[in-house]
Amino acid sequence: MGRLQGKVAVVTGGSSGIGLATARRFAHEGAHVFIAGRRKAELDSALHAIGGNSVIVQADVSNLADLDRLYDTVGEKVGAIDVLFANAGGGSFSPLQDVTESHYDGIFAANVKGTLFTVQKALPFLRDGASIILTGSISAFMGMPAFSVYSASKAAIRSFARSWMLDLAQRRIRVNVLVPGATSTPGWHGLASSDEEGREMQRQTAAATPAGRLGDPDEIAYAALFLASDESSFVNGSELVVDGGASQI
Ligand SMILES: NC(=O)c1ccc[n+]([C@@H]2O[C@H](COP(=O)([O-])OP(=O)(O)OC[C@H]3O[C@@H](n4cnc5c(N)ncnc54)[C@H](OP(=O)(O)O)[C@@H]3O)[C@@H](O)[C@H]2O)c1
């Protein structure tokens, strides 16, 4: 028996990086997985990688009509959701003096508006006792140069979880934040503007991490599995930090 046997899980941003590794892990543990992302080609190859009876839905989480389509698909195919991993998002570097309106709008649309409505629109479909997992970041509580807008968007995630846990308490729905440190994903490597900058970023990040390296997406997926499963039944409103120790020094 898998740890999510018979459960239905929705993973946004399930076509790459942390979301893909988690969708694969959830499916391996017996879940019926729905993944959402914007790019069709990535969704198609993710479907192949996840296997099982997974379903892809092309959707932008900052577009409310897309979210309606995502949940209509889930409703038609299975009816109810046990696990929601609101993970889609990302960021880019910009020092304060260079921040533009479109930099702010893009990051807050995906990370903040997207997370809010991903969860709100899931509510009619979530089973009582469901587990909601939001993806935060250690940058929400650490200063990082040229990363203020992204970091602020992830601080909002932390705040959402605290409040939503209370809003959803009567339905016994748990809300937790999974907090990755630097993890080797296409999104993380895409932060660098050149190969050389990427190598230097990786060297500095590994040196600043007690584990001496970046995380692997599968290591984040195991933590998501814990929060998704009944093994975390008394864990609520928490931040589970998976960062090789980077935020503790
Ligand atoms: N990697 C790290 O070091 C790290 C650390 C802390 C937190 N995080 C967070 O972890 C999450 C996953 O990041 P990752 O590193 O795995 O990045 P990734 O490899 O770039 O994957 C991001 C996923 O989100 C999807 N996505 C992005 N914007 C979306 C939108 N508006 N609507 C729907 N899907 C969207 C992407 O697909 P499309 O582009 O096709 O839409 C992709 O599937 C993000 O919330 C990120 O902020 C990452």
mmCIF file of C-alpha atoms and ligand atoms in Angstrom:
data_model
loop_
_atom_site.group_PDB
_atom_site.id
_atom_site.type_symbol
_atom_site.label_atom_id
_atom_site.label_comp_id
_atom_site.label_asym_id
_atom_site.label_seq_id
_atom_site.Cartn_x
_atom_site.Cartn_y
_atom_site.Cartn_z
ATOM 1 C CA MET A 1 0.000 0.000 0.000
ATOM 2 C CA GLY A 2 1.371 3.417 -0.968
ATOM 3 C CA ARG A 3 1.238 6.236 1.546
ATOM 4 C CA LEU A 4 -1.266 8.110 -0.655
ATOM 5 C CA GLN A 5 -3.148 5.080 -1.929
ATOM 6 C CA GLY A 6 -6.529 6.062 -3.375
ATOM 7 C CA LYS A 7 -5.998 9.784 -2.780
ATOM 8 C CA VAL A 8 -6.431 12.548 -5.331
ATOM 9 C CA ALA A 9 -3.660 15.157 -5.510
ATOM 10 C CA VAL A 10 -3.458 18.386 -7.499
ATOM 11 C CA VAL A 11 0.042 19.770 -8.083
ATOM 12 C CA THR A 12 0.396 23.161 -9.723
ATOM 13 C CA GLY A 13 3.722 23.711 -11.429
ATOM 14 C CA GLY A 14 3.871 19.935 -11.720
ATOM 15 C CA SER A 15 5.682 19.942 -15.047
ATOM 16 C CA SER A 16 9.154 20.903 -13.814
ATOM 17 C CA GLY A 17 11.517 20.887 -10.850
ATOM 18 C CA ILE A 18 10.046 20.487 -7.375
ATOM 19 C CA GLY A 19 6.467 20.083 -8.629
ATOM 20 C CA LEU A 20 7.407 17.382 -11.110
ATOM 21 C CA ALA A 21 9.451 15.437 -8.547
ATOM 22 C CA THR A 22 6.567 15.681 -6.093
ATOM 23 C CA ALA A 23 3.918 14.666 -8.619
ATOM 24 C CA ARG A 24 6.065 11.640 -9.465
ATOM 25 C CA ARG A 25 6.488 10.759 -5.775
ATOM 26 C CA PHE A 26 2.755 11.179 -5.076
ATOM 27 C CA ALA A 27 1.875 8.946 -8.044
ATOM 28 C CA HIS A 28 4.428 6.375 -6.901
ATOM 29 C CA GLU A 29 2.674 6.344 -3.514
ATOM 30 C CA GLY A 30 -0.664 5.566 -5.112
ATOM 31 C CA ALA A 31 -2.221 8.990 -5.679
ATOM 32 C CA HIS A 32 -4.250 9.963 -8.716
ATOM 33 C CA VAL A 33 -2.342 13.091 -9.708
ATOM 34 C CA PHE A 34 -3.495 16.161 -11.639
ATOM 35 C CA ILE A 35 -0.762 18.564 -12.706
ATOM 36 C CA ALA A 36 -1.069 22.093 -14.031
ATOM 37 C CA GLY A 37 1.379 24.377 -15.800
ATOM 38 C CA ARG A 38 1.391 26.781 -18.715
ATOM 39 C CA ARG A 39 3.668 25.105 -21.263
ATOM 40 C CA LYS A 40 2.094 22.210 -23.142
ATOM 41 C CA ALA A 41 5.357 20.517 -24.186
ATOM 42 C CA GLU A 42 6.585 20.384 -20.566
ATOM 43 C CA LEU A 43 3.223 19.039 -19.429
ATOM 44 C CA ASP A 44 3.336 16.311 -22.074
ATOM 45 C CA SER A 45 6.798 15.145 -21.064
ATOM 46 C CA ALA A 46 5.825 15.330 -17.378
ATOM 47 C CA LEU A 47 2.826 13.115 -18.076
ATOM 48 C CA HIS A 48 5.209 10.580 -19.549
ATOM 49 C CA ALA A 49 7.582 10.871 -16.557
ATOM 50 C CA ILE A 50 4.848 10.605 -13.917
ATOM 51 C CA GLY A 51 2.928 7.805 -15.594
ATOM 52 C CA GLY A 52 0.096 6.057 -13.779
ATOM 53 C CA ASN A 53 -3.280 7.626 -14.319
ATOM 54 C CA SER A 54 -2.045 11.200 -14.040
ATOM 55 C CA VAL A 55 -3.857 14.018 -15.835
ATOM 56 C CA ILE A 56 -2.431 17.262 -17.199
ATOM 57 C CA VAL A 57 -4.303 20.550 -17.431
ATOM 58 C CA GLN A 58 -2.732 23.491 -19.212
ATOM 59 C CA ALA A 59 -3.419 26.419 -16.911
ATOM 60 C CA ASP A 60 -1.895 29.681 -15.738
ATOM 61 C CA VAL A 61 -2.534 29.960 -11.993
ATOM 62 C CA SER A 62 -2.803 33.736 -12.236
ATOM 63 C CA ASN A 63 -5.756 33.351 -14.609
ATOM 64 C CA LEU A 64 -8.982 32.648 -12.730
ATOM 65 C CA ALA A 65 -10.753 31.133 -15.747
ATOM 66 C CA ASP A 66 -7.851 28.682 -16.136
ATOM 67 C CA LEU A 67 -8.214 27.684 -12.490
ATOM 68 C CA ASP A 68 -11.940 27.086 -13.002
ATOM 69 C CA ARG A 69 -11.064 24.816 -15.932
ATOM 70 C CA LEU A 70 -8.500 22.955 -13.819
ATOM 71 C CA TYR A 71 -10.994 22.222 -11.055
ATOM 72 C CA ASP A 72 -13.836 21.461 -13.472
ATOM 73 C CA THR A 73 -11.559 18.784 -14.946
ATOM 74 C CA VAL A 74 -10.822 17.375 -11.497
ATOM 75 C CA GLY A 75 -14.532 17.503 -10.633
ATOM 76 C CA GLU A 76 -15.555 15.672 -13.796
ATOM 77 C CA LYS A 77 -12.911 12.980 -13.497
ATOM 78 C CA VAL A 78 -12.772 12.242 -9.762
ATOM 79 C CA GLY A 79 -14.955 14.673 -7.816
ATOM 80 C CA ALA A 80 -12.877 15.440 -4.738
ATOM 81 C CA ILE A 81 -9.335 16.452 -3.801
ATOM 82 C CA ASP A 82 -7.361 15.079 -0.837
ATOM 83 C CA VAL A 83 -4.075 16.907 -1.383
ATOM 84 C CA LEU A 84 -3.456 20.299 -2.966
ATOM 85 C CA PHE A 85 0.151 21.302 -3.595
ATOM 86 C CA ALA A 86 0.006 24.983 -4.632
ATOM 87 C CA ASN A 87 3.559 25.130 -5.894
ATOM 88 C CA ALA A 88 3.543 27.003 -9.213
ATOM 89 C CA GLY A 89 5.660 30.096 -9.188
ATOM 90 C CA GLY A 90 9.076 31.512 -9.654
ATOM 91 C CA GLY A 91 11.110 34.663 -9.692
ATOM 92 C CA SER A 92 14.042 36.538 -11.089
ATOM 93 C CA PHE A 93 16.707 38.865 -9.802
ATOM 94 C CA SER A 94 16.388 42.627 -9.718
ATOM 95 C CA PRO A 95 18.097 45.047 -7.327
ATOM 96 C CA LEU A 96 15.726 47.597 -5.816
ATOM 97 C CA GLN A 97 16.777 50.445 -8.109
ATOM 98 C CA ASP A 98 15.958 48.358 -11.203
ATOM 99 C CA VAL A 99 12.623 46.892 -10.098
ATOM 100 C CA THR A 100 9.968 47.616 -12.719
ATOM 101 C CA GLU A 101 6.215 47.415 -12.544
ATOM 102 C CA SER A 102 6.251 44.338 -14.789
ATOM 103 C CA HIS A 103 8.841 42.597 -12.582
ATOM 104 C CA TYR A 104 6.593 43.157 -9.568
ATOM 105 C CA ASP A 105 3.360 42.283 -11.401
ATOM 106 C CA GLY A 106 4.776 39.073 -12.901
ATOM 107 C CA ILE A 107 6.112 37.696 -9.643
ATOM 108 C CA PHE A 108 3.141 38.672 -7.505
ATOM 109 C CA ALA A 109 0.677 37.411 -10.137
ATOM 110 C CA ALA A 110 2.086 33.893 -10.114
ATOM 111 C CA ASN A 111 3.266 33.572 -6.526
ATOM 112 C CA VAL A 112 0.672 35.527 -4.554
ATOM 113 C CA LYS A 113 -2.481 35.937 -6.663
ATOM 114 C CA GLY A 114 -1.903 32.501 -8.168
ATOM 115 C CA THR A 115 -1.554 30.790 -4.799
ATOM 116 C CA LEU A 116 -4.540 32.611 -3.317
ATOM 117 C CA PHE A 117 -6.947 31.643 -6.071
ATOM 118 C CA THR A 118 -5.485 28.170 -6.540
ATOM 119 C CA VAL A 119 -6.539 27.472 -2.964
ATOM 120 C CA GLN A 120 -9.778 29.464 -2.925
ATOM 121 C CA LYS A 121 -11.114 27.847 -6.075
ATOM 122 C CA ALA A 122 -10.170 24.390 -4.801
ATOM 123 C CA LEU A 123 -12.352 24.770 -1.689
ATOM 124 C CA PRO A 124 -15.571 23.293 -3.124
ATOM 125 C CA PHE A 125 -13.588 20.267 -4.248
ATOM 126 C CA LEU A 126 -11.426 19.683 -1.182
ATOM 127 C CA ARG A 127 -12.498 16.869 1.076
ATOM 128 C CA ASP A 128 -12.867 17.660 4.774
ATOM 129 C CA GLY A 129 -9.543 16.707 6.361
ATOM 130 C CA ALA A 130 -7.598 17.499 3.178
ATOM 131 C CA SER A 131 -3.991 18.671 3.201
ATOM 132 C CA ILE A 132 -2.976 21.921 1.506
ATOM 133 C CA ILE A 133 0.735 22.501 0.956
ATOM 134 C CA LEU A 134 2.031 25.885 -0.211
ATOM 135 C CA THR A 135 5.552 26.391 -1.527
ATOM 136 C CA GLY A 136 7.415 29.076 0.354
ATOM 137 C CA SER A 137 11.123 29.853 0.340
ATOM 138 C CA ILE A 138 13.871 30.532 2.845
ATOM 139 C CA SER A 139 14.136 33.936 1.164
ATOM 140 C CA ALA A 140 10.888 34.846 2.968
ATOM 141 C CA PHE A 141 12.867 35.203 6.199
ATOM 142 C CA MET A 142 16.429 35.787 4.947
ATOM 143 C CA GLY A 143 17.817 38.868 3.256
ATOM 144 C CA MET A 144 18.985 38.120 -0.264
ATOM 145 C CA PRO A 145 20.472 40.678 -2.637
ATOM 146 C CA ALA A 146 18.428 41.572 -5.732
ATOM 147 C CA PHE A 147 15.664 39.211 -4.622
ATOM 148 C CA SER A 148 13.352 41.475 -2.629
ATOM 149 C CA VAL A 149 10.212 41.176 -4.738
ATOM 150 C CA TYR A 150 10.376 37.395 -4.908
ATOM 151 C CA SER A 151 11.179 37.217 -1.183
ATOM 152 C CA ALA A 152 8.225 39.441 -0.315
ATOM 153 C CA SER A 153 5.934 37.256 -2.422
ATOM 154 C CA LYS A 154 7.062 34.215 -0.439
ATOM 155 C CA ALA A 155 6.543 36.069 2.854
ATOM 156 C CA ALA A 156 2.919 36.437 1.750
ATOM 157 C CA ILE A 157 2.703 32.659 1.415
ATOM 158 C CA ARG A 158 3.718 32.222 5.036
ATOM 159 C CA SER A 159 1.054 34.674 6.074
ATOM 160 C CA PHE A 160 -1.605 32.982 3.954
ATOM 161 C CA ALA A 161 -0.953 29.636 5.640
ATOM 162 C CA ARG A 162 -1.394 30.999 9.169
ATOM 163 C CA SER A 163 -4.717 32.620 8.325
ATOM 164 C CA TRP A 164 -6.143 29.935 6.058
ATOM 165 C CA MET A 165 -5.453 27.276 8.673
ATOM 166 C CA LEU A 166 -7.959 29.141 10.857
ATOM 167 C CA ASP A 167 -10.426 29.817 8.038
ATOM 168 C CA LEU A 168 -10.489 26.094 7.240
ATOM 169 C CA ALA A 169 -10.271 24.650 10.749
ATOM 170 C CA GLN A 170 -13.921 23.616 10.900
ATOM 171 C CA ARG A 171 -13.369 21.439 7.864
ATOM 172 C CA ARG A 172 -10.209 19.950 9.457
ATOM 173 C CA ILE A 173 -8.237 21.062 6.411
ATOM 174 C CA ARG A 174 -4.558 21.506 7.252
ATOM 175 C CA VAL A 175 -2.413 24.199 5.608
ATOM 176 C CA ASN A 176 1.361 23.977 5.746
ATOM 177 C CA VAL A 177 4.249 25.665 3.969
ATOM 178 C CA LEU A 178 7.026 23.659 2.414
ATOM 179 C CA VAL A 179 10.137 25.828 2.494
ATOM 180 C CA PRO A 180 12.878 24.751 0.108
ATOM 181 C CA GLY A 181 16.350 26.163 0.135
ATOM 182 C CA ALA A 182 18.315 26.306 -3.106
ATOM 183 C CA THR A 183 17.232 23.278 -5.084
ATOM 184 C CA SER A 184 18.625 22.151 -8.395
ATOM 185 C CA THR A 185 15.703 22.773 -10.749
ATOM 186 C CA PRO A 186 15.319 24.412 -14.165
ATOM 187 C CA GLY A 187 13.812 27.369 -12.320
ATOM 188 C CA TRP A 188 16.827 27.783 -10.016
ATOM 189 C CA HIS A 189 19.388 27.393 -12.791
ATOM 190 C CA GLY A 190 17.341 29.794 -14.938
ATOM 191 C CA LEU A 191 18.043 32.596 -12.445
ATOM 192 C CA ALA A 192 21.562 32.954 -13.863
ATOM 193 C CA SER A 193 22.010 35.075 -16.945
ATOM 194 C CA SER A 194 25.006 33.096 -18.272
ATOM 195 C CA ASP A 195 26.667 29.715 -17.783
ATOM 196 C CA GLU A 196 29.534 31.358 -15.985
ATOM 197 C CA GLU A 197 27.231 33.244 -13.622
ATOM 198 C CA GLY A 198 25.344 29.986 -13.054
ATOM 199 C CA ARG A 199 28.510 28.120 -12.069
ATOM 200 C CA GLU A 200 29.502 30.912 -9.684
ATOM 201 C CA MET A 201 26.010 31.064 -8.193
ATOM 202 C CA GLN A 202 26.083 27.329 -7.594
ATOM 203 C CA ARG A 203 29.565 27.466 -6.035
ATOM 204 C CA GLN A 204 28.601 30.293 -3.666
ATOM 205 C CA THR A 205 25.295 28.693 -2.737
ATOM 206 C CA ALA A 206 26.890 25.334 -1.979
ATOM 207 C CA ALA A 207 29.555 27.077 0.127
ATOM 208 C CA ALA A 208 26.828 28.889 2.109
ATOM 209 C CA THR A 209 24.954 25.637 2.815
ATOM 210 C CA PRO A 210 26.079 23.351 5.651
ATOM 211 C CA ALA A 211 25.182 20.357 3.481
ATOM 212 C CA GLY A 212 27.720 21.709 0.978
ATOM 213 C CA ARG A 213 25.466 21.407 -2.037
ATOM 214 C CA LEU A 214 22.104 22.296 -3.560
ATOM 215 C CA GLY A 215 19.059 20.203 -2.761
ATOM 216 C CA ASP A 216 17.694 17.648 -5.155
ATOM 217 C CA PRO A 217 14.006 18.054 -6.101
ATOM 218 C CA ASP A 218 13.361 14.518 -4.850
ATOM 219 C CA GLU A 219 14.501 15.586 -1.373
ATOM 220 C CA ILE A 220 11.838 18.306 -1.371
ATOM 221 C CA ALA A 221 9.290 15.825 -2.705
ATOM 222 C CA TYR A 222 9.795 13.513 0.290
ATOM 223 C CA ALA A 223 9.007 16.402 2.634
ATOM 224 C CA ALA A 224 5.903 17.218 0.564
ATOM 225 C CA LEU A 225 4.887 13.572 0.853
ATOM 226 C CA PHE A 226 5.065 13.803 4.644
ATOM 227 C CA LEU A 227 2.849 16.901 4.666
ATOM 228 C CA ALA A 228 0.442 15.281 2.207
ATOM 229 C CA SER A 229 0.083 12.035 4.119
ATOM 230 C CA ASP A 230 -1.782 11.207 7.321
ATOM 231 C CA GLU A 231 1.610 10.892 9.028
ATOM 232 C CA SER A 232 1.480 14.685 9.448
ATOM 233 C CA SER A 233 -2.103 14.698 10.795
ATOM 234 C CA PHE A 234 -1.197 17.017 13.733
ATOM 235 C CA VAL A 235 1.070 19.314 11.700
ATOM 236 C CA ASN A 236 -0.791 22.510 10.836
ATOM 237 C CA GLY A 237 0.198 26.066 9.953
ATOM 238 C CA SER A 238 3.838 25.037 10.019
ATOM 239 C CA GLU A 239 6.838 25.770 7.859
ATOM 240 C CA LEU A 240 8.836 22.674 6.983
ATOM 241 C CA VAL A 241 12.287 23.912 6.015
ATOM 242 C CA VAL A 242 14.252 21.680 3.649
ATOM 243 C CA ASP A 243 17.421 23.599 2.934
ATOM 244 C CA GLY A 244 20.488 21.595 3.967
ATOM 245 C CA GLY A 245 20.808 23.947 6.923
ATOM 246 C CA ALA A 246 21.337 27.102 4.868
ATOM 247 C CA SER A 247 18.880 29.257 6.816
ATOM 248 C CA GLN A 248 20.175 28.212 10.249
ATOM 249 C CA ILE A 249 23.602 29.846 10.078
HETATM 250 N N1 LIG B 1 14.403 25.733 -6.810
HETATM 251 C C1 LIG B 1 14.604 26.435 -5.691
HETATM 252 O O1 LIG B 1 15.740 26.644 -5.276
HETATM 253 C C2 LIG B 1 13.430 26.973 -4.915
HETATM 254 C C3 LIG B 1 13.672 27.427 -3.605
HETATM 255 C C4 LIG B 1 12.601 27.923 -2.864
HETATM 256 C C5 LIG B 1 11.329 27.958 -3.410
HETATM 257 N N2 LIG B 1 11.132 27.516 -4.688
HETATM 258 C C6 LIG B 1 9.760 27.556 -5.200
HETATM 259 O O2 LIG B 1 9.418 26.255 -5.612
HETATM 260 C C7 LIG B 1 8.408 26.327 -6.618
HETATM 261 C C8 LIG B 1 8.843 25.496 -7.801
HETATM 262 O O3 LIG B 1 10.036 26.045 -8.318
HETATM 263 P P1 LIG B 1 11.102 25.190 -9.153
HETATM 264 O O4 LIG B 1 12.436 25.572 -8.662
HETATM 265 O O5 LIG B 1 10.686 23.776 -9.205
HETATM 266 O O6 LIG B 1 10.930 25.924 -10.582
HETATM 267 P P2 LIG B 1 10.691 25.391 -12.067
HETATM 268 O O7 LIG B 1 11.580 24.259 -12.365
HETATM 269 O O8 LIG B 1 10.791 26.623 -12.908
HETATM 270 O O9 LIG B 1 9.175 24.910 -12.044
HETATM 271 C C9 LIG B 1 8.141 25.855 -11.893
HETATM 272 C C10 LIG B 1 6.840 25.214 -12.282
HETATM 273 O O10 LIG B 1 5.779 26.140 -12.070
HETATM 274 C C11 LIG B 1 5.083 26.337 -13.295
HETATM 275 N N3 LIG B 1 4.577 27.702 -13.310
HETATM 276 C C12 LIG B 1 5.277 28.843 -13.155
HETATM 277 N N4 LIG B 1 4.456 29.896 -13.240
HETATM 278 C C13 LIG B 1 3.207 29.396 -13.452
HETATM 279 C C14 LIG B 1 1.939 29.973 -13.641
HETATM 280 N N5 LIG B 1 1.756 31.310 -13.641
HETATM 281 N N6 LIG B 1 0.876 29.160 -13.827
HETATM 282 C C15 LIG B 1 1.039 27.814 -13.835
HETATM 283 N N7 LIG B 1 2.205 27.212 -13.679
HETATM 284 C C16 LIG B 1 3.293 28.003 -13.496
HETATM 285 C C17 LIG B 1 6.095 26.007 -14.385
HETATM 286 O O11 LIG B 1 5.504 25.620 -15.608
HETATM 287 P P3 LIG B 1 5.210 26.712 -16.767
HETATM 288 O O12 LIG B 1 6.377 27.645 -16.783
HETATM 289 O O13 LIG B 1 5.072 25.888 -18.006
HETATM 290 O O14 LIG B 1 3.950 27.371 -16.374
HETATM 291 C C18 LIG B 1 6.788 24.820 -13.736
HETATM 292 O O15 LIG B 1 6.016 23.654 -13.881
HETATM 293 C C19 LIG B 1 8.228 27.810 -6.919
HETATM 294 O O16 LIG B 1 7.133 28.306 -6.175
HETATM 295 C C20 LIG B 1 9.527 28.415 -6.421
HETATM 296 O O17 LIG B 1 9.384 29.766 -6.099
HETATM 297 C C21 LIG B 1 12.153 27.023 -5.445
#
